[in-house]
Coordinates of C-alpha atoms in Angstrom, one line a residue:
X1 CA 0.0 0.0 0.0
X2 CA 1.4 3.4 -1.0
X3 CA 0.6 6.9 -2.1
X4 CA 1.6 8.7 -5.2
X5 CA 1.1 12.1 -6.9
X6 CA 2.3 13.9 -10.0
X7 CA 1.7 16.7 -12.4
X8 CA 2.4 18.1 -15.9
X9 CA 5.2 20.6 -15.4
X10 CA 4.0 24.1 -15.3
X11 CA 5.7 27.5 -15.6
X12 CA 4.5 28.5 -12.1
X13 CA 5.6 25.3 -10.4
X14 CA 9.2 25.0 -8.9
X15 CA 11.0 21.6 -9.3
X16 CA 10.8 20.7 -5.6
X17 CA 7.0 20.9 -5.6
X18 CA 6.7 17.2 -6.2
X19 CA 8.5 16.4 -2.9
X20 CA 6.2 18.8 -1.1
X21 CA 3.1 17.1 -2.6
X22 CA 4.4 13.7 -1.7
X23 CA 5.1 14.8 1.8
X24 CA 1.4 15.8 2.2
X25 CA 0.6 12.1 1.9
X26 CA 3.6 10.6 3.7
X27 CA 1.2 8.7 6.0
X28 CA 0.3 6.5 3.1
X29 CA 3.9 5.4 2.7
X30 CA 6.3 6.2 5.5
X31 CA 8.9 3.5 4.5
X32 CA 10.4 5.0 1.4
X33 CA 10.1 7.9 -1.1
X34 CA 11.3 8.2 -4.7
X35 CA 10.8 10.7 -7.5
X36 CA 10.9 11.0 -11.3
X37 CA 11.1 14.2 -13.4
X38 CA 11.8 15.0 -17.0
X39 CA 11.0 18.1 -19.0
X40 CA 7.3 17.4 -19.1
X41 CA 6.1 15.4 -16.0
X42 CA 7.0 15.1 -12.3
X43 CA 6.0 12.0 -10.3
X44 CA 6.3 11.2 -6.6
X45 CA 5.9 8.0 -4.6
X46 CA 5.6 7.1 -0.9
X47 CA 5.9 3.4 0.0
X48 CA 4.4 1.2 2.7
X49 CA 6.3 -2.1 2.3
X50 CA 4.1 -5.2 2.1
X51 CA 5.4 -7.5 -0.6
X52 CA 9.0 -8.1 -1.7
X53 CA 10.3 -5.7 1.0
X54 CA 13.8 -5.3 -0.6
X55 CA 12.8 -4.7 -4.2
X56 CA 9.3 -3.1 -4.3
X57 CA 10.4 0.5 -4.7
X58 CA 8.8 2.8 -7.3
X59 CA 8.7 4.4 -9.8
X60 CA 9.2 1.4 -12.1
X61 CA 10.2 1.7 -15.7
X62 CA 9.4 -0.1 -19.0
X63 CA 12.2 -1.9 -20.8
X64 CA 12.8 1.1 -23.1
X65 CA 12.5 3.5 -20.1
X66 CA 9.8 5.5 -21.9
X67 CA 7.0 4.4 -19.5
X68 CA 7.0 5.2 -15.8
X69 CA 4.7 3.6 -13.2
X70 CA 3.5 4.6 -9.7
X71 CA 1.0 2.3 -8.0
X72 CA -1.0 2.0 -4.8
X73 CA -2.7 -1.3 -3.9
X74 CA -2.4 -5.0 -4.3
X75 CA -2.9 -7.3 -7.3
X76 CA -4.0 -10.6 -5.9
X77 CA -3.6 -12.6 -9.1
X78 CA -0.3 -11.0 -10.1
X79 CA 1.5 -14.3 -10.1
X80 CA -0.9 -15.7 -12.7
X81 CA -0.5 -12.6 -14.9
X82 CA 3.3 -12.8 -14.4
X83 CA 3.4 -16.4 -15.7
X84 CA 1.3 -15.4 -18.7
X85 CA 3.7 -12.5 -19.5
X86 CA 6.7 -14.8 -19.1
X87 CA 5.2 -17.3 -21.5
X88 CA 4.9 -14.4 -24.0
X89 CA 8.6 -13.6 -23.7
X90 CA 8.6 -10.8 -21.1
X91 CA 11.3 -10.8 -18.5
X92 CA 11.0 -9.7 -14.8
X93 CA 13.6 -8.3 -12.4
X94 CA 11.5 -8.5 -9.2
X95 CA 8.7 -10.5 -7.7
X96 CA 6.5 -7.5 -6.9
X97 CA 3.0 -7.0 -8.2
X98 CA 3.8 -3.5 -9.5
X99 CA 6.2 -4.9 -12.1
X100 CA 3.3 -7.0 -13.5
X101 CA 1.5 -3.7 -14.1
X102 CA 4.2 -2.0 -16.1
X103 CA 5.1 -5.1 -18.1
X104 CA 1.4 -5.8 -18.6
X105 CA 0.7 -2.3 -19.9
X106 CA 3.7 -2.7 -22.3
X107 CA 2.2 -5.9 -23.6
X108 CA -1.5 -5.1 -23.7
X109 CA -2.2 -1.4 -23.0
X110 CA -5.5 -0.7 -21.3
X111 CA -6.7 -4.3 -21.9
X112 CA -4.4 -5.2 -19.0
X113 CA -7.2 -3.9 -16.7
X114 CA -9.5 -6.8 -17.8
X115 CA -7.1 -9.3 -16.3
X116 CA -6.6 -7.7 -12.9
X117 CA -8.0 -8.9 -9.6
X118 CA -7.3 -6.6 -6.7
X119 CA -7.5 -3.2 -5.1
X120 CA -5.5 -0.6 -7.0
X121 CA -4.9 2.8 -8.4
X122 CA -2.0 3.4 -10.7
X123 CA -0.6 5.9 -13.1
X124 CA 1.7 5.4 -16.1
X125 CA 3.5 8.2 -17.8
X126 CA 4.2 7.4 -21.5
X127 CA 6.8 9.8 -22.7
X128 CA 6.8 8.4 -26.2
X129 CA 3.1 9.2 -26.7
X130 CA 3.1 12.3 -24.4
X131 CA 0.2 11.0 -22.3
X132 CA -0.6 10.0 -18.7
X133 CA -2.7 6.9 -18.1
X134 CA -4.4 6.4 -14.8
X135 CA -6.7 3.6 -13.6
X136 CA -8.8 2.7 -10.5
X137 CA -10.0 -0.7 -9.3
X138 CA -13.4 -2.2 -10.0
X139 CA -15.2 -1.0 -6.9
X140 CA -13.2 2.1 -5.8
X141 CA -11.3 0.5 -2.9
X142 CA -8.2 2.6 -3.6
X143 CA -8.6 6.4 -4.3
X144 CA -7.4 8.4 -7.3
X145 CA -8.1 12.0 -8.1
X146 CA -7.1 14.4 -10.8
X147 CA -7.2 18.2 -11.2
X148 CA -7.7 19.7 -14.7
X149 CA -8.6 23.3 -15.1
X150 CA -7.7 23.4 -18.8
X151 CA -4.2 24.8 -18.0
X152 CA -2.8 22.8 -15.1
X153 CA -3.1 19.0 -14.7
X154 CA -2.1 17.0 -11.6
X155 CA -3.2 13.7 -10.0
X156 CA -2.8 12.0 -6.6
X157 CA -3.9 9.3 -4.2
X158 CA -5.4 12.0 -2.0
X159 CA -6.4 15.4 -3.2
X160 CA -4.7 17.2 -0.3
X161 CA -1.5 16.7 -2.2
X162 CA -2.7 19.4 -4.6
X163 CA -2.5 22.0 -1.9
X164 CA 1.3 22.0 -2.2
X165 CA 1.2 22.8 -5.9
X166 CA 1.1 26.5 -6.8
X167 CA -0.8 25.8 -10.0
X168 CA -3.7 24.4 -8.0
X169 CA -6.6 26.9 -7.7
X170 CA -8.4 26.0 -4.6
X171 CA -12.1 26.8 -5.0
X172 CA -15.2 25.5 -3.2
X173 CA -17.6 23.7 -5.5
X174 CA -20.5 25.3 -3.8
X175 CA -23.2 23.8 -6.0
X176 CA -22.5 20.5 -4.3
X177 CA -23.3 21.6 -0.8
X178 CA -27.0 20.6 -1.0
X179 CA -25.9 17.2 -2.4
X180 CA -23.5 16.7 0.5
X181 CA -26.3 17.6 2.9
X182 CA -28.5 15.0 1.4
X183 CA -26.2 12.0 0.9
X184 CA -23.3 12.9 3.3
X185 CA -21.1 12.1 0.2
X186 CA -21.0 13.1 -3.5
X187 CA -22.4 10.2 -5.7
X188 CA -20.6 11.2 -8.9
X189 CA -17.1 12.0 -10.2
X190 CA -17.4 15.6 -8.9
X191 CA -15.8 16.7 -5.6
X192 CA -16.2 19.6 -3.2
X193 CA -13.3 21.3 -5.0
X194 CA -13.8 22.9 -8.5
X195 CA -12.0 21.1 -11.3
X196 CA -11.0 18.2 -9.0
X197 CA -12.5 14.8 -10.0
X198 CA -12.6 11.3 -8.6
X199 CA -11.6 8.6 -11.1
X200 CA -14.7 6.5 -10.8
X201 CA -14.5 2.8 -9.9
X202 CA -13.7 0.6 -12.9
X203 CA -12.5 3.6 -14.9
X204 CA -9.3 4.8 -16.5
X205 CA -8.3 8.2 -17.8
X206 CA -5.8 9.3 -20.4
X207 CA -4.4 12.9 -20.2
X208 CA -3.0 14.1 -23.5
X209 CA -0.2 16.4 -22.5
X210 CA 0.2 18.5 -25.6
X211 CA -3.5 18.9 -26.2
X212 CA -4.2 19.6 -22.5
X213 CA -7.2 17.2 -22.7
X214 CA -8.4 14.5 -20.4
X215 CA -10.7 11.6 -21.4
X216 CA -12.2 8.9 -19.2
X217 CA -13.3 5.3 -20.1
X218 CA -15.2 2.7 -18.2
X219 CA -13.6 -0.7 -18.4
X220 CA -15.7 -2.5 -15.7
X221 CA -19.3 -2.1 -14.7
X222 CA -21.0 -4.3 -12.1
X223 CA -24.4 -5.5 -13.4
X224 CA -27.3 -7.9 -12.7
X225 CA -27.6 -9.1 -16.3
X226 CA -27.0 -12.8 -15.4
X227 CA -29.3 -13.5 -12.5
X228 CA -30.1 -17.2 -12.3
X229 CA -33.6 -17.7 -10.9
X230 CA -33.0 -21.5 -10.6
X231 CA -30.5 -21.0 -7.8
X232 CA -31.5 -22.0 -4.3
X233 CA -30.3 -20.8 -0.9
X234 CA -28.6 -24.1 -0.2
X235 CA -26.7 -24.0 -3.5
X236 CA -25.7 -20.4 -3.2
X237 CA -24.5 -20.9 0.4
X238 CA -22.2 -23.7 -0.8
X239 CA -20.9 -21.4 -3.6
X240 CA -20.3 -18.6 -1.1
X241 CA -18.3 -20.9 1.2
X242 CA -15.9 -21.7 -1.7
X243 CA -15.7 -18.1 -3.0
X244 CA -15.1 -16.6 0.5
X245 CA -12.4 -19.2 1.2
X246 CA -10.7 -18.4 -2.1
X247 CA -10.9 -14.6 -1.6
X248 CA -9.6 -14.7 2.0
X249 CA -6.7 -16.8 0.9
X250 CA -5.8 -14.4 -1.9
X251 CA -6.1 -11.4 0.4
X252 CA -3.7 -13.0 2.9
X253 CA -0.7 -12.8 0.6
X254 CA 1.9 -10.6 2.2
X255 CA 5.5 -10.6 3.4
X256 CA 4.4 -9.0 6.7
X257 CA 2.0 -10.1 9.4
X258 CA -1.7 -9.8 8.5
X259 CA -4.3 -9.1 11.2
X260 CA -8.1 -8.6 11.1
X261 CA -10.7 -6.2 12.3
X262 CA -13.5 -7.9 14.3
X263 CA -16.9 -6.7 15.3
X264 CA -19.7 -8.8 16.7
X265 CA -21.3 -9.2 13.2
X266 CA -21.3 -12.1 10.8
X267 CA -19.1 -10.4 8.1
X268 CA -15.9 -9.8 10.0
X269 CA -16.4 -12.9 12.0
X270 CA -16.6 -15.0 8.9
X271 CA -13.6 -13.4 7.3
X272 CA -11.5 -13.9 10.5
X273 CA -12.6 -17.5 10.9
X274 CA -11.5 -18.3 7.3
X275 CA -8.2 -16.5 7.7
X276 CA -7.5 -18.4 11.0
X277 CA -7.7 -21.7 9.0
X278 CA -4.6 -20.6 7.0
X279 CA -2.5 -19.3 9.9
X280 CA -2.8 -17.8 13.4
X281 CA -4.1 -14.3 13.1
X282 CA -4.6 -11.4 15.6
X283 CA -7.9 -9.6 15.7
X284 CA -8.7 -6.1 16.8
X285 CA -12.0 -4.7 18.1
X286 CA -13.3 -1.3 19.1
X287 CA -15.6 -0.5 21.9
X288 CA -16.7 1.9 24.6
X289 CA -16.9 1.9 28.4
X290 CA -20.7 2.0 28.0
X291 CA -21.6 -1.7 27.5
X292 CA -24.9 -0.7 25.8
X293 CA -22.8 0.4 22.7
X294 CA -19.7 -1.8 23.1
X295 CA -19.4 -5.0 21.1
X296 CA -16.2 -6.1 22.8
X297 CA -17.7 -8.9 24.8
X298 CA -19.0 -10.5 21.6
X299 CA -15.8 -10.1 19.6
X300 CA -13.6 -11.3 22.5
X301 CA -15.7 -14.4 23.1
X302 CA -15.7 -15.3 19.4
X303 CA -11.9 -14.9 19.0
X304 CA -11.4 -17.1 22.1
X305 CA -13.7 -19.8 20.6
X306 CA -11.6 -20.1 17.5
X307 CA -8.3 -19.9 19.4
X308 CA -7.2 -16.4 18.2
X309 CA -5.9 -13.4 20.1
X310 CA -8.2 -10.4 20.2
X311 CA -7.1 -6.9 21.2
X312 CA -9.8 -4.6 22.5
X313 CA -9.5 -0.9 21.8
X314 CA -11.6 1.8 23.5
X315 CA -12.3 5.4 22.8
X316 CA -14.0 8.2 24.8
X317 CA -16.0 11.2 23.9
X318 CA -12.9 13.4 24.3
X319 CA -11.0 11.2 21.8
X320 CA -13.9 11.5 19.4
X321 CA -14.5 15.3 19.5
X322 CA -10.8 16.3 19.8
X323 CA -9.9 14.4 16.7
X324 CA -12.8 15.6 14.4
X325 CA -10.9 18.5 12.7
X326 CA -7.9 16.3 12.0
X327 CA -10.2 13.6 10.7
X328 CA -11.6 16.2 8.2
X329 CA -8.0 16.8 7.0
X330 CA -7.4 13.2 6.4
X331 CA -10.8 12.6 4.7
X332 CA -10.1 15.2 1.9
X333 CA -13.9 15.8 1.5
X334 CA -16.5 16.3 4.2
X335 CA -17.9 12.9 5.2
X336 CA -20.2 12.7 8.2
X337 CA -20.5 9.0 8.7
X338 CA -20.2 8.7 12.5
X339 CA -18.2 5.5 12.3
X340 CA -15.2 7.1 10.6
X341 CA -13.5 8.2 13.8
X342 CA -14.1 4.8 15.3
X343 CA -12.3 3.3 12.3
X344 CA -9.5 5.7 12.8
X345 CA -8.9 4.6 16.4
X346 CA -9.4 0.9 15.5
X347 CA -6.8 1.3 12.7
X348 CA -4.5 3.2 15.1
X349 CA -4.5 0.4 17.6
X350 CA -4.2 -2.3 15.0
X351 CA -1.2 -0.6 13.3
X352 CA 0.8 -0.9 16.5
X353 CA 1.0 -4.7 15.9
X354 CA 0.5 -5.4 12.1
X355 CA 0.8 -3.6 8.8
X356 CA -2.1 -5.2 7.1
X357 CA -5.7 -5.9 8.4
X358 CA -8.6 -7.7 6.8
X359 CA -12.1 -6.2 7.1
X360 CA -15.7 -7.2 6.3
X361 CA -16.9 -4.4 4.2
X362 CA -19.0 -5.3 1.1
X363 CA -21.1 -8.2 2.4
X364 CA -24.2 -6.0 3.0
X365 CA -24.1 -4.5 -0.4
X366 CA -23.4 -7.6 -2.5
X367 CA -25.4 -10.2 -0.4
X368 CA -28.3 -8.0 0.7
X369 CA -27.6 -7.2 4.3
X370 CA -29.4 -3.9 5.0
X371 CA -32.8 -4.0 6.7
X372 CA -33.9 -1.1 4.6
X373 CA -34.0 -3.4 1.6
X374 CA -37.1 -5.0 3.2
X375 CA -39.0 -1.8 2.6
X376 CA -39.4 -2.9 -1.0
X377 CA -41.9 -5.6 0.1
X378 CA -44.8 -3.4 1.3
X379 CA -44.1 -0.7 -1.3
X380 CA -44.1 -3.1 -4.2
X381 CA -47.4 -4.5 -2.9
X382 CA -48.9 -1.0 -2.5
X383 CA -47.8 0.0 -6.0
X384 CA -49.2 -3.2 -7.5
X385 CA -52.7 -3.0 -6.1
X386 CA -53.2 0.8 -5.8
X387 CA -53.3 2.7 -9.1
X388 CA -50.8 5.6 -9.5
X389 CA -53.3 8.4 -9.7
X390 CA -54.9 7.3 -6.4
X391 CA -51.4 7.1 -4.7
X392 CA -50.6 10.6 -6.0
X393 CA -53.9 12.0 -4.7
X394 CA -53.4 10.4 -1.3
X395 CA -49.9 11.7 -1.0
X396 CA -51.1 15.3 -1.8
X397 CA -53.9 15.0 0.7
X398 CA -51.9 13.7 3.6
X399 CA -49.0 16.1 3.0
X400 CA -51.3 18.9 4.3
X401 CA -52.3 16.9 7.4
X402 CA -50.7 16.7 10.8
X403 CA -48.4 13.7 11.4
X404 CA -50.0 10.3 12.0
X405 CA -48.9 6.7 11.7
X406 CA -48.7 5.8 8.0
X407 CA -48.5 9.4 6.7
X408 CA -44.9 9.0 5.6
X409 CA -45.6 5.7 3.8
X410 CA -48.5 7.3 1.8
X411 CA -46.3 10.2 0.8
X412 CA -43.4 8.0 -0.3
X413 CA -45.7 5.5 -1.9
X414 CA -46.4 8.0 -4.7
X415 CA -42.7 8.5 -5.4
X416 CA -40.5 6.4 -7.7
X417 CA -37.7 4.5 -6.0
X418 CA -35.1 7.0 -7.3
X419 CA -36.7 9.6 -5.1
X420 CA -38.0 7.4 -2.3
X421 CA -34.9 5.3 -1.4
X422 CA -33.8 6.6 1.9
X423 CA -30.1 7.1 0.9
X424 CA -31.2 9.7 -1.6
X425 CA -32.3 12.0 1.3
X426 CA -30.2 10.2 3.9
X427 CA -29.7 13.3 6.1
X428 CA -31.7 16.3 4.7
X429 CA -34.5 16.3 2.2
X430 CA -35.4 19.1 -0.2
X431 CA -37.6 21.0 2.2
X432 CA -35.1 20.6 5.1
X433 CA -32.3 22.1 2.9
X434 CA -34.5 25.0 1.9
X435 CA -34.7 26.0 5.5
X436 CA -31.1 25.3 6.3
X437 CA -29.2 26.8 3.4
X438 CA -28.3 30.5 3.6
X439 CA -28.9 30.7 -0.2
X440 CA -31.9 28.4 -0.9
X441 CA -31.4 29.0 -4.7
X442 CA -28.5 26.5 -4.4
X443 CA -31.0 23.8 -3.5
X444 CA -31.4 21.0 -6.1
X445 CA -33.4 17.7 -6.3
X446 CA -31.0 15.1 -4.9
X447 CA -33.1 12.4 -6.5
X448 CA -32.5 13.8 -9.9
X449 CA -28.8 14.0 -9.2
X450 CA -28.5 10.3 -8.6
X451 CA -31.3 9.0 -10.8
X452 CA -28.9 7.9 -13.5
X453 CA -27.8 5.0 -11.2
X454 CA -31.4 3.7 -10.8
X455 CA -32.0 4.1 -14.5
X456 CA -29.2 1.6 -15.2
X457 CA -31.3 -1.1 -13.5
X458 CA -34.8 0.2 -14.2
X459 CA -35.9 -3.2 -15.4
X460 CA -35.0 -4.9 -12.1
X461 CA -37.0 -5.3 -8.8
X462 CA -36.7 -2.7 -6.2
X463 CA -34.5 -4.6 -3.8
X464 CA -32.0 -5.2 -6.6
X465 CA -32.2 -1.5 -7.5
X466 CA -31.4 -0.5 -3.9
X467 CA -28.4 -2.9 -3.8
X468 CA -27.2 -1.6 -7.1
X469 CA -27.3 2.0 -5.9
X470 CA -25.4 1.0 -2.7
X471 CA -22.7 -0.9 -4.7
X472 CA -22.2 2.1 -7.0
X473 CA -22.6 5.0 -4.5
X474 CA -22.7 4.1 -0.8
X475 CA -20.0 1.5 -1.0
X476 CA -17.2 3.5 -2.9
X477 CA -17.9 7.0 -1.8
X478 CA -18.7 6.4 1.9
X479 CA -17.9 2.9 3.2
X480 CA -14.6 2.4 1.3
X481 CA -13.5 6.0 1.4
X482 CA -13.6 6.2 5.2
X483 CA -11.9 2.7 5.4
X484 CA -9.1 3.9 3.2
X485 CA -8.5 7.3 4.7
X486 CA -8.8 6.3 8.3
X487 CA -6.5 3.2 7.9
X488 CA -3.9 5.0 5.7
X489 CA -3.9 7.9 8.2
X490 CA -2.3 5.3 10.4
X491 CA -0.1 3.7 7.7
X492 CA -2.2 0.5 7.8
X493 CA -3.3 -1.4 4.8
X494 CA -6.9 -2.6 5.0
X495 CA -8.0 -5.4 2.7
X496 CA -11.6 -6.3 2.0
X497 CA -12.1 -9.9 0.8
X498 CA -15.8 -9.4 0.4
X499 CA -15.3 -6.5 -2.0
X500 CA -13.7 -8.6 -4.7
X501 CA -14.1 -9.2 -8.4
X502 CA -14.9 -12.9 -8.0
X503 CA -17.2 -12.4 -5.1
X504 CA -19.1 -9.7 -7.2
X505 CA -19.3 -12.0 -10.2
X506 CA -21.1 -14.6 -8.2
X507 CA -23.3 -12.1 -6.3
X508 CA -24.5 -10.7 -9.6
X509 CA -26.1 -14.1 -10.4
X510 CA -28.0 -14.4 -7.1
X511 CA -31.8 -14.1 -7.4
X512 CA -33.7 -12.1 -4.7
X513 CA -34.9 -15.3 -3.1
X514 CA -31.4 -16.2 -2.1
X515 CA -30.4 -12.8 -1.0
X516 CA -33.3 -11.4 1.0
X517 CA -36.8 -12.4 2.1
X518 CA -39.3 -11.2 4.6
X519 CA -37.7 -13.4 7.3
X520 CA -34.3 -11.6 7.0
X521 CA -31.3 -10.4 5.1
X522 CA -28.1 -12.0 3.7
X523 CA -29.8 -15.4 3.9
X524 CA -27.4 -17.3 1.7
X525 CA -24.3 -15.7 3.4
X526 CA -25.7 -16.5 6.8
X527 CA -26.4 -20.1 5.7
X528 CA -22.8 -20.4 4.6
X529 CA -21.6 -18.8 7.9
X530 CA -23.8 -21.1 10.0
X531 CA -21.6 -24.1 9.0
X532 CA -18.5 -22.3 10.4
X533 CA -19.7 -19.9 13.1
X534 CA -21.7 -20.2 16.3
X535 CA -25.4 -19.6 15.6
X536 CA -25.5 -16.4 17.7
X537 CA -22.9 -14.9 15.5
X538 CA -24.1 -16.2 12.1
X539 CA -27.7 -15.0 12.7
X540 CA -26.9 -11.8 14.7
X541 CA -29.0 -8.8 13.6
X542 CA -27.3 -6.1 11.6
X543 CA -26.3 -3.3 13.9
X544 CA -24.0 -1.1 11.9
X545 CA -21.3 0.4 14.0
X546 CA -23.1 1.3 17.3
X547 CA -21.8 4.2 19.3
X548 CA -22.7 6.6 22.1
X549 CA -22.2 9.7 19.9
X550 CA -25.8 10.8 20.1
X551 CA -25.6 10.9 23.9
X552 CA -22.1 12.6 23.8
X553 CA -23.6 15.4 21.8
X554 CA -25.9 16.2 24.7
X555 CA -23.0 16.4 27.2
X556 CA -22.3 20.1 28.0
X557 CA -18.7 20.2 27.0
X558 CA -19.3 18.7 23.6
X559 CA -22.6 20.4 23.1
X560 CA -20.9 23.8 23.6
X561 CA -18.4 23.0 20.8
X562 CA -21.2 22.4 18.4
X563 CA -23.0 25.6 19.5
X564 CA -19.8 27.5 18.8
X565 CA -19.5 26.0 15.4
X566 CA -23.2 26.6 14.6
X567 CA -22.8 30.3 15.4
X568 CA -19.4 30.8 13.8
X569 CA -18.6 33.0 10.8
X570 CA -18.4 29.9 8.6
X571 CA -21.8 28.7 9.7
X572 CA -23.2 32.2 8.9
X573 CA -21.6 32.0 5.5
X574 CA -23.5 28.9 4.4
X575 CA -26.4 28.2 6.8
X576 CA -29.3 29.8 8.6
X577 CA -27.8 29.6 12.1
X578 CA -31.2 29.8 13.8
X579 CA -32.2 26.7 11.9
X580 CA -29.0 24.9 13.0
X581 CA -29.7 25.8 16.6
X582 CA -33.3 24.7 16.3
X583 CA -32.2 21.3 14.9
X584 CA -29.7 21.0 17.8
X585 CA -32.4 21.7 20.3
X586 CA -34.6 19.1 18.7
X587 CA -31.8 16.6 19.1
X588 CA -31.5 17.5 22.7
X589 CA -35.2 16.7 23.1
X590 CA -34.8 13.4 21.2
X591 CA -36.7 14.6 18.1
X592 CA -33.9 14.9 15.6
X593 CA -31.3 12.4 14.3
X594 CA -27.6 12.6 15.1
X595 CA -26.8 12.8 11.4
X596 CA -28.7 16.1 11.1
X597 CA -26.2 17.5 13.7
X598 CA -23.0 15.9 12.5
X599 CA -23.4 16.6 8.8
X600 CA -23.4 20.5 9.0
X601 CA -21.0 20.4 12.0
X602 CA -18.4 18.3 10.1
X603 CA -18.8 20.4 7.0
X604 CA -18.0 23.5 9.0
X605 CA -14.9 21.8 10.5
X606 CA -13.8 20.6 7.1
X607 CA -14.2 24.1 5.6
X608 CA -12.1 25.5 8.5
X609 CA -9.3 23.0 7.7
X610 CA -9.3 23.4 3.9
X611 CA -10.1 27.1 3.7
X612 CA -8.1 28.6 6.6
X613 CA -8.0 32.0 5.0
X614 CA -11.7 32.4 6.0
X615 CA -11.1 31.2 9.6
X616 CA -8.6 31.1 12.4
X617 CA -5.2 30.2 10.8
X618 CA -3.5 29.3 14.1
X619 CA -6.1 26.5 14.7
X620 CA -5.7 25.2 11.2
X621 CA -1.9 25.1 11.4
X622 CA -2.3 23.1 14.5
X623 CA -4.6 20.6 12.8
X624 CA -2.3 20.1 9.9
X625 CA 0.7 19.6 12.2
X626 CA -1.2 17.0 14.1
X627 CA -2.1 15.2 10.8

């Protein structure tokens, strides 16, 4: 696991800029640093040594020295690809997966991407053709950004690297504020910085240096085009057993010790159990002093049952709130998922003993684990038996009425799934944003912004559409982003065996009846886990990442911090502060969700970190020094 950055040389950019950019992301690779520069391009690399510790340095070069590679990630099938290239006459100097990328690109060009299995982002500078090629893995496990304003071009593993380049014009992409307030992330290639773009999962770009032009191409797209309705739960459970076993084995390849995150749930427990069959493995769990929220007793008991060591890690409210500004620095973009800081402290404790950790992300998205998918059952029945014009009339009528049980169902029952799915208005809906935004003319329809994702599976049932949205938005831009940033902030490589090309290929064939039914979620995965895990673990209800944050917000010392932020100059710049304080009061009374507090609060902290010229510079310098 590593970090890299680079840029097309620019008249306003000194030669030592590449080192300053790479130092911004030193946490991604503290073990080594190397650079490449010619008259057109500068490239920087920071290494975290995992495989072939003695020979894995970068940049790597093609045989003719005209192509230069920097790479972040792991290619799990690199030995197979290496053998194929050797059979075609290519020679290798090392046993690192990165050399497979540069030789593979020499041999096949972008078609190399069709052969890869892994988590990766990499860039190849081709001096012969005056172009820069960059690619990101199938599901967006590893990050890749680029900046292109028509004059300057730069790229990096984290966009904070751009801050050290004088050609970077740092501007807030204000039009995305209402989108962020709705989703808590941005479900597109856009970012909160103007002219900065995420390379989307399964996508590569080519920047033509002389023409100052960037083009993007999709090389992989997860789809449900091959669902097999004949499959049964028992059959799919057996297939999952084999696939998870294979994936965990592939994800264990390393020349350093591998550990594993462990919660009380089936996903991480299943991954740990499979890994423990290969070799002894340490597990790490996060909890709190309050047993109501802490899962430590579950995870510790399970680790003992399978004969593995578990290390408990605890955090307090002070840990949480003190770290929030620094978290925003590491995160690059505002992300208000409350479990992000928990992941940071879990990764911090884990990194003291191992360099690599397995994690259970992806099972809920691919195998149907979220309880909200069950919403589709009553809504599909309602839409089947009640004509659309009646549903619309009922929705209009009850909108004007006081709240009563069933009112929300009737309103949402008149909406298409692209507007109704709760992740579309996960935090604030359109009316909420109108009240909250200082300039309500910024407000947009969040459903329209993400409708393109639902349109791609419009012919599928609603549960499948929900999963498809989560695989293409929630997973890469929320779940995997926080996992990458919070682990790499601690120089820890996190691997996700359940977010895997082969796992996804099978998941795409599963009919609804083997994923979810009215009795529960992840039914085939749970059936597979039943054979290996205690019943109370395999069948444990989905809890997410429970925490006492909602109660911490009400504690006076933390409550006062939020009040100060909600009445600050930054808050006044973007929000109606009276509305912020009203929402906070509602939360105090138990009438408002924690997310409605944390989303604007963390946006304010993020803005203070990344736009210090509008805030207290001393505070920001302190945050960046801590990071």
